mmCIF file of C-alpha atoms and ligand atoms in Angstrom:
data_model
loop_
_atom_site.group_PDB
_atom_site.id
_atom_site.type_symbol
_atom_site.label_atom_id
_atom_site.label_comp_id
_atom_site.label_asym_id
_atom_site.label_seq_id
_atom_site.Cartn_x
_atom_site.Cartn_y
_atom_site.Cartn_z
ATOM 1 C CA MET A 1 -21.957 -1.261 -9.340
ATOM 2 C CA SER A 2 -23.250 1.639 -11.010
ATOM 3 C CA ASN A 3 -22.503 2.047 -14.897
ATOM 4 C CA VAL A 4 -20.226 5.083 -14.557
ATOM 5 C CA GLU A 5 -18.127 2.898 -12.384
ATOM 6 C CA LYS A 6 -14.843 1.939 -13.657
ATOM 7 C CA MET A 7 -13.642 -0.211 -10.432
ATOM 8 C CA LYS A 8 -15.080 -3.285 -8.138
ATOM 9 C CA LEU A 9 -15.981 -1.437 -5.262
ATOM 10 C CA GLU A 10 -16.877 -2.875 -1.948
ATOM 11 C CA ILE A 11 -18.546 -0.274 0.662
ATOM 12 C CA TYR A 12 -18.663 -1.029 4.108
ATOM 13 C CA PRO A 13 -20.466 0.920 7.236
ATOM 14 C CA ASP A 14 -17.088 2.138 8.668
ATOM 15 C CA GLN A 15 -12.978 1.825 9.092
ATOM 16 C CA ALA A 16 -13.537 -0.770 11.205
ATOM 17 C CA ALA A 17 -15.794 -3.109 9.522
ATOM 18 C CA GLY A 18 -13.869 -2.810 5.784
ATOM 19 C CA SER A 19 -10.321 -3.722 7.583
ATOM 20 C CA VAL A 20 -11.733 -6.808 9.188
ATOM 21 C CA ALA A 21 -12.623 -7.926 5.980
ATOM 22 C CA VAL A 22 -9.486 -6.957 3.837
ATOM 23 C CA ALA A 23 -7.968 -8.960 7.048
ATOM 24 C CA GLN A 24 -9.971 -11.833 5.977
ATOM 25 C CA GLN A 25 -9.111 -11.913 2.296
ATOM 26 C CA ILE A 26 -5.150 -11.808 3.502
ATOM 27 C CA ALA A 27 -5.282 -14.638 5.765
ATOM 28 C CA GLN A 28 -6.979 -16.563 3.154
ATOM 29 C CA ILE A 29 -3.907 -16.004 0.463
ATOM 30 C CA ILE A 30 -1.620 -16.831 3.462
ATOM 31 C CA ARG A 31 -3.730 -20.340 4.658
ATOM 32 C CA GLU A 32 -4.439 -21.172 0.998
ATOM 33 C CA LYS A 33 -0.129 -21.043 -0.099
ATOM 34 C CA ASN A 34 0.205 -22.873 3.121
ATOM 35 C CA ALA A 35 -1.849 -25.820 2.754
ATOM 36 C CA LYS A 36 0.070 -25.942 -0.537
ATOM 37 C CA GLY A 37 3.382 -25.559 1.014
ATOM 38 C CA GLU A 38 3.990 -22.480 -0.847
ATOM 39 C CA THR A 39 5.223 -19.000 0.100
ATOM 40 C CA ALA A 40 2.502 -16.514 0.654
ATOM 41 C CA VAL A 41 4.153 -13.125 -1.224
ATOM 42 C CA LEU A 42 2.300 -10.025 0.001
ATOM 43 C CA GLY A 43 2.995 -6.063 -0.957
ATOM 44 C CA LEU A 44 2.206 -4.021 2.105
ATOM 45 C CA ALA A 45 1.570 -0.348 2.313
ATOM 46 C CA THR A 46 2.065 1.868 5.502
ATOM 47 C CA GLY A 47 -0.312 5.302 6.671
ATOM 48 C CA SER A 48 -3.288 5.253 8.468
ATOM 49 C CA SER A 49 -5.151 3.092 6.072
ATOM 50 C CA PRO A 50 -4.031 -0.035 6.771
ATOM 51 C CA LEU A 51 -3.918 0.377 10.691
ATOM 52 C CA LYS A 52 -7.060 -1.518 11.340
ATOM 53 C CA VAL A 53 -6.264 -4.564 9.279
ATOM 54 C CA TYR A 54 -2.803 -5.061 10.660
ATOM 55 C CA ALA A 55 -4.376 -4.816 13.782
ATOM 56 C CA GLU A 56 -6.761 -7.969 12.972
ATOM 57 C CA LEU A 57 -3.829 -9.540 11.737
ATOM 58 C CA ILE A 58 -2.168 -9.545 14.906
ATOM 59 C CA ARG A 59 -5.400 -10.725 16.309
ATOM 60 C CA MET A 60 -5.676 -13.858 14.238
ATOM 61 C CA CYS A 61 -1.929 -14.565 14.728
ATOM 62 C CA ARG A 62 -2.583 -14.696 18.352
ATOM 63 C CA GLU A 63 -5.995 -15.849 18.992
ATOM 64 C CA GLU A 64 -6.615 -18.329 15.924
ATOM 65 C CA GLY A 65 -3.221 -19.550 14.873
ATOM 66 C CA LEU A 66 -2.393 -17.267 11.778
ATOM 67 C CA SER A 67 0.876 -18.120 10.708
ATOM 68 C CA PHE A 68 3.360 -15.657 9.016
ATOM 69 C CA LYS A 69 6.438 -18.287 9.062
ATOM 70 C CA ASN A 70 5.503 -18.547 5.610
ATOM 71 C CA VAL A 71 4.725 -15.191 4.509
ATOM 72 C CA LYS A 72 7.259 -12.905 2.746
ATOM 73 C CA THR A 73 6.585 -9.400 2.525
ATOM 74 C CA PHE A 74 7.502 -6.204 0.255
ATOM 75 C CA ASN A 75 6.655 -2.561 1.383
ATOM 76 C CA LEU A 76 5.687 -0.505 -1.500
ATOM 77 C CA ASP A 77 7.892 2.447 -0.193
ATOM 78 C CA GLU A 78 10.220 4.598 2.141
ATOM 79 C CA TYR A 79 10.945 8.071 2.898
ATOM 80 C CA TYR A 80 14.590 9.119 1.631
ATOM 81 C CA GLY A 81 16.582 9.924 4.239
ATOM 82 C CA LEU A 82 15.165 8.631 6.922
ATOM 83 C CA THR A 83 17.035 6.099 8.793
ATOM 84 C CA GLN A 84 15.269 2.786 10.073
ATOM 85 C CA ASP A 85 15.088 4.086 13.610
ATOM 86 C CA ASN A 86 13.387 7.229 12.950
ATOM 87 C CA ASP A 87 9.839 6.806 13.951
ATOM 88 C CA GLN A 88 8.370 8.569 10.798
ATOM 89 C CA SER A 89 10.311 5.800 8.816
ATOM 90 C CA TYR A 90 8.184 2.845 7.395
ATOM 91 C CA TRP A 91 10.456 0.546 8.550
ATOM 92 C CA TYR A 92 9.509 1.655 12.041
ATOM 93 C CA PHE A 93 5.683 1.727 11.385
ATOM 94 C CA MET A 94 5.905 -1.310 9.793
ATOM 95 C CA HIS A 95 7.973 -3.326 12.676
ATOM 96 C CA HIS A 96 5.649 -1.225 15.315
ATOM 97 C CA ASN A 97 2.265 -2.286 13.882
ATOM 98 C CA LEU A 98 2.863 -5.652 12.692
ATOM 99 C CA PHE A 99 5.935 -7.334 12.765
ATOM 100 C CA ASP A 100 7.193 -7.013 16.064
ATOM 101 C CA HIS A 101 3.411 -8.668 17.037
ATOM 102 C CA ILE A 102 3.196 -11.163 14.567
ATOM 103 C CA ASP A 103 5.729 -14.945 14.113
ATOM 104 C CA ILE A 104 7.232 -13.422 10.621
ATOM 105 C CA PRO A 105 10.742 -14.454 10.544
ATOM 106 C CA ALA A 106 12.598 -11.020 9.827
ATOM 107 C CA GLU A 107 14.874 -12.344 6.630
ATOM 108 C CA ASN A 108 11.006 -12.090 5.377
ATOM 109 C CA VAL A 109 10.486 -8.437 5.547
ATOM 110 C CA ASN A 110 11.246 -6.159 2.846
ATOM 111 C CA VAL A 111 10.999 -2.181 3.248
ATOM 112 C CA PRO A 112 12.512 -0.346 0.715
ATOM 113 C CA CYS A 113 15.910 1.524 2.021
ATOM 114 C CA GLY A 114 15.875 4.921 2.473
ATOM 115 C CA THR A 115 19.512 5.805 3.266
ATOM 116 C CA MET A 116 21.535 4.513 0.238
ATOM 117 C CA ALA A 117 23.926 7.133 -1.489
ATOM 118 C CA MET A 118 22.600 8.949 -4.122
ATOM 119 C CA ASN A 119 24.813 7.027 -6.602
ATOM 120 C CA GLU A 120 23.233 3.966 -5.098
ATOM 121 C CA VAL A 121 19.640 4.736 -5.694
ATOM 122 C CA GLU A 122 18.985 3.088 -9.141
ATOM 123 C CA SER A 123 20.841 -0.224 -8.555
ATOM 124 C CA TRP A 124 19.016 -0.807 -5.405
ATOM 125 C CA CYS A 125 15.930 -0.286 -6.731
ATOM 126 C CA GLU A 126 16.767 -2.495 -9.564
ATOM 127 C CA GLY A 127 17.798 -5.475 -6.839
ATOM 128 C CA TYR A 128 14.369 -4.406 -5.084
ATOM 129 C CA GLU A 129 12.618 -5.612 -8.427
ATOM 130 C CA LYS A 130 14.476 -8.615 -8.807
ATOM 131 C CA LYS A 131 13.847 -9.756 -5.333
ATOM 132 C CA ILE A 132 10.348 -9.492 -5.717
ATOM 133 C CA GLU A 133 10.596 -11.876 -8.838
ATOM 134 C CA ALA A 134 12.670 -13.924 -7.452
ATOM 135 C CA ALA A 135 10.235 -14.735 -4.569
ATOM 136 C CA GLY A 136 8.391 -15.269 -7.398
ATOM 137 C CA GLY A 137 6.029 -12.006 -7.753
ATOM 138 C CA LEU A 138 3.251 -10.662 -5.393
ATOM 139 C CA ASP A 139 0.296 -12.702 -4.538
ATOM 140 C CA PHE A 140 -1.591 -9.773 -3.278
ATOM 141 C CA GLN A 141 -1.072 -5.750 -3.005
ATOM 142 C CA LEU A 142 -2.419 -3.689 -0.368
ATOM 143 C CA LEU A 143 -3.338 -0.093 -1.565
ATOM 144 C CA GLY A 144 -3.737 3.217 0.405
ATOM 145 C CA ILE A 145 -4.981 6.140 -2.204
ATOM 146 C CA GLY A 146 -3.149 9.889 -1.470
ATOM 147 C CA ARG A 147 -5.267 12.646 -1.993
ATOM 148 C CA SER A 148 -2.783 13.689 -5.366
ATOM 149 C CA GLY A 149 -4.225 10.133 -6.538
ATOM 150 C CA HIS A 150 -0.804 8.406 -5.492
ATOM 151 C CA ILE A 151 -0.453 4.671 -4.782
ATOM 152 C CA GLY A 152 2.534 3.694 -3.074
ATOM 153 C CA PHE A 153 4.367 7.269 -3.862
ATOM 154 C CA ASN A 154 3.650 7.306 -7.208
ATOM 155 C CA GLU A 155 2.611 10.853 -7.672
ATOM 156 C CA PRO A 156 1.343 12.205 -10.974
ATOM 157 C CA PRO A 157 2.373 12.350 -13.777
ATOM 158 C CA SER A 158 3.558 8.434 -12.884
ATOM 159 C CA ASP A 159 3.712 6.332 -16.025
ATOM 160 C CA PRO A 160 2.020 3.221 -16.239
ATOM 161 C CA GLN A 161 4.891 1.108 -16.705
ATOM 162 C CA SER A 162 7.162 2.626 -13.761
ATOM 163 C CA LYS A 163 9.333 0.503 -12.027
ATOM 164 C CA THR A 164 11.081 0.873 -8.424
ATOM 165 C CA ARG A 165 12.714 4.331 -8.163
ATOM 166 C CA MET A 166 13.261 7.240 -6.658
ATOM 167 C CA ILE A 167 10.417 10.556 -6.761
ATOM 168 C CA HIS A 168 9.720 14.003 -5.389
ATOM 169 C CA LEU A 169 6.556 14.292 -3.333
ATOM 170 C CA HIS A 170 3.544 15.957 -4.893
ATOM 171 C CA GLN A 171 2.958 18.929 -2.293
ATOM 172 C CA ILE A 172 -0.458 17.585 -1.472
ATOM 173 C CA THR A 173 1.177 14.324 0.151
ATOM 174 C CA ARG A 174 3.840 16.606 1.896
ATOM 175 C CA ASN A 175 1.069 18.800 3.701
ATOM 176 C CA ASP A 176 -0.708 15.658 4.707
ATOM 177 C CA ALA A 177 2.554 14.309 6.381
ATOM 178 C CA ALA A 178 3.367 17.359 7.988
ATOM 179 C CA PRO A 179 1.506 17.091 11.301
ATOM 180 C CA ALA A 180 3.288 13.962 11.680
ATOM 181 C CA PHE A 181 6.568 15.326 11.353
ATOM 182 C CA GLY A 182 6.105 18.620 13.509
ATOM 183 C CA GLY A 183 6.070 20.794 10.514
ATOM 184 C CA LEU A 184 6.225 20.844 6.382
ATOM 185 C CA ASP A 185 9.908 21.445 6.823
ATOM 186 C CA ASN A 186 10.904 18.224 8.372
ATOM 187 C CA VAL A 187 9.024 16.362 5.560
ATOM 188 C CA PRO A 188 11.080 14.602 3.630
ATOM 189 C CA THR A 189 11.034 16.069 -0.295
ATOM 190 C CA SER A 190 12.016 12.653 -1.922
ATOM 191 C CA ALA A 191 10.974 8.639 -1.694
ATOM 192 C CA ILE A 192 11.439 5.542 -3.034
ATOM 193 C CA THR A 193 8.763 3.667 -4.087
ATOM 194 C CA MET A 194 7.765 0.555 -6.161
ATOM 195 C CA GLY A 195 6.373 1.810 -9.340
ATOM 196 C CA VAL A 196 3.271 1.518 -10.901
ATOM 197 C CA GLY A 197 4.503 -1.241 -13.100
ATOM 198 C CA THR A 198 5.433 -2.951 -10.150
ATOM 199 C CA ILE A 199 2.016 -2.753 -8.645
ATOM 200 C CA PHE A 200 0.384 -4.240 -11.326
ATOM 201 C CA LYS A 201 1.890 -7.031 -11.890
ATOM 202 C CA ALA A 202 0.438 -8.478 -8.457
ATOM 203 C CA LYS A 203 -1.984 -11.006 -8.703
ATOM 204 C CA LYS A 204 -4.598 -9.315 -6.254
ATOM 205 C CA ILE A 205 -4.936 -6.090 -5.767
ATOM 206 C CA ILE A 206 -7.028 -4.029 -2.486
ATOM 207 C CA LEU A 207 -6.693 -0.557 -2.284
ATOM 208 C CA MET A 208 -8.598 0.758 0.896
ATOM 209 C CA ALA A 209 -9.650 4.504 1.608
ATOM 210 C CA TRP A 210 -11.766 5.564 4.659
ATOM 211 C CA GLY A 211 -13.056 9.173 5.379
ATOM 212 C CA ALA A 212 -14.308 12.084 3.792
ATOM 213 C CA SER A 213 -11.529 13.651 3.377
ATOM 214 C CA LYS A 214 -10.869 10.570 0.668
ATOM 215 C CA ALA A 215 -14.239 10.934 -0.852
ATOM 216 C CA ASP A 216 -12.838 13.213 -3.943
ATOM 217 C CA ILE A 217 -10.430 11.654 -5.072
ATOM 218 C CA ILE A 218 -12.346 8.125 -4.690
ATOM 219 C CA LYS A 219 -14.892 9.782 -7.373
ATOM 220 C CA ARG A 220 -11.974 10.951 -9.388
ATOM 221 C CA THR A 221 -10.349 7.397 -9.495
ATOM 222 C CA VAL A 222 -13.611 5.067 -9.682
ATOM 223 C CA GLU A 223 -15.360 7.355 -12.298
ATOM 224 C CA GLY A 224 -12.745 9.406 -13.947
ATOM 225 C CA VAL A 225 -11.302 8.870 -17.157
ATOM 226 C CA MET A 226 -7.942 6.779 -17.050
ATOM 227 C CA SER A 227 -4.780 9.470 -16.836
ATOM 228 C CA ASP A 228 -1.275 10.133 -15.342
ATOM 229 C CA ASP A 229 -3.145 13.279 -13.441
ATOM 230 C CA VAL A 230 -4.418 10.254 -10.999
ATOM 231 C CA PRO A 231 -2.011 7.480 -11.208
ATOM 232 C CA ALA A 232 -4.788 5.649 -9.075
ATOM 233 C CA THR A 233 -7.045 5.293 -11.842
ATOM 234 C CA TYR A 234 -4.558 2.949 -13.924
ATOM 235 C CA LEU A 235 -5.858 0.387 -11.373
ATOM 236 C CA GLN A 236 -9.117 0.454 -13.770
ATOM 237 C CA ALA A 237 -7.155 -1.971 -16.140
ATOM 238 C CA HIS A 238 -6.107 -4.502 -13.394
ATOM 239 C CA PRO A 239 -8.032 -8.098 -13.484
ATOM 240 C CA ASN A 240 -8.161 -8.626 -9.892
ATOM 241 C CA CYS A 241 -8.325 -5.167 -8.135
ATOM 242 C CA THR A 242 -10.999 -4.493 -5.408
ATOM 243 C CA PHE A 243 -11.719 -0.887 -3.924
ATOM 244 C CA VAL A 244 -12.809 -1.342 -0.089
ATOM 245 C CA VAL A 245 -13.893 1.729 1.014
ATOM 246 C CA ASP A 246 -15.902 3.219 3.971
ATOM 247 C CA LYS A 247 -19.631 5.169 3.233
ATOM 248 C CA ALA A 248 -17.789 8.643 3.934
ATOM 249 C CA ALA A 249 -15.219 8.022 1.074
ATOM 250 C CA ALA A 250 -18.192 6.833 -0.930
ATOM 251 C CA SER A 251 -20.173 9.818 -0.095
ATOM 252 C CA LEU A 252 -19.278 11.758 -3.908
ATOM 253 C CA LEU A 253 -19.919 9.041 -5.930
ATOM 254 C CA GLU A 254 -22.798 8.857 -8.549
ATOM 255 C CA ARG A 255 -24.629 5.805 -6.672
ATOM 256 C CA SER A 256 -24.466 7.695 -2.967
ATOM 257 C CA LYS A 257 -26.409 10.739 -4.429
HETATM 258 C C1 LIG B 301 1.737 3.875 2.136
HETATM 259 C C2 LIG B 301 1.710 4.582 0.932
HETATM 260 C C3 LIG B 301 0.893 5.856 0.638
HETATM 261 C C4 LIG B 301 -0.286 6.002 1.553
HETATM 262 C C5 LIG B 301 -1.456 7.045 1.009
HETATM 263 C C6 LIG B 301 -2.727 7.143 2.179
HETATM 264 O O1 LIG B 301 2.949 3.106 2.126
HETATM 265 O O2 LIG B 301 2.275 4.127 -0.160
HETATM 266 O O3 LIG B 301 0.237 5.405 -0.567
HETATM 267 O O4 LIG B 301 -1.275 4.770 1.353
HETATM 268 O O5 LIG B 301 -0.627 8.211 1.033
HETATM 269 O O6 LIG B 301 -2.180 7.430 3.249
HETATM 270 P P1 LIG B 301 -3.247 7.356 4.353
HETATM 271 O O7 LIG B 301 -3.419 5.762 4.514
HETATM 272 O O8 LIG B 301 -1.907 7.641 5.775
HETATM 273 O O9 LIG B 301 -4.162 8.318 4.218
#
């Protein structure tokens, strides 16, 4: 660790190698909990960053007998206004890329709702927080990072104590999502997200970043001052958080010079 780094960081040659390492850590949590007859409570992310992690977990389920029967999941976020059958919804993403291919019971899966009426958002979000607590809290949280510095959809300037709530998406985030939505006009303007405070309560956190497009935000998050300009910097204070990145995402760090 270079002396300017404020975060535990592991650098892998590429996304494939890093993703296998992350999947192995998740599998270990599931196996340890299973051995004790307990449920593993996992916080999960969408987007491009976890795709190879989910592919590896599916392979472990099929080929190595890794069972998700005793796993509960809570996803970080969902676009507001998208129904579950919309192929850009995070509900759709999670089922398509993970849940439909493993033995997790349907009732153990939780993805924030994106279609409740505006006047129901607050109580729905309180309910999500209570559901996570009732499950025993998050044993693990998987994160990506947005180029705006968001974790979940906690855009700058999110509060470190924030809870599950509705937020407005940052322009950078909407621009990055535009190709998948067939144009900026189709990208939702708001979303439901777990708060920074919700994420922070997880016992263990891994944030992944792959590729040169993440190099600048990784430098600001790992070497920068903790501030609400870059909500991911709050993770500097988490007792058990590791960044798992590839060489390209680490390329602007002082240690890479
Ligand atoms: C996704 C999420 C976001 C993404 C981030 C990175 O559930 O909460 O914070 O992790 O926007 O997205 P990708 O991985 O597509 O670069």
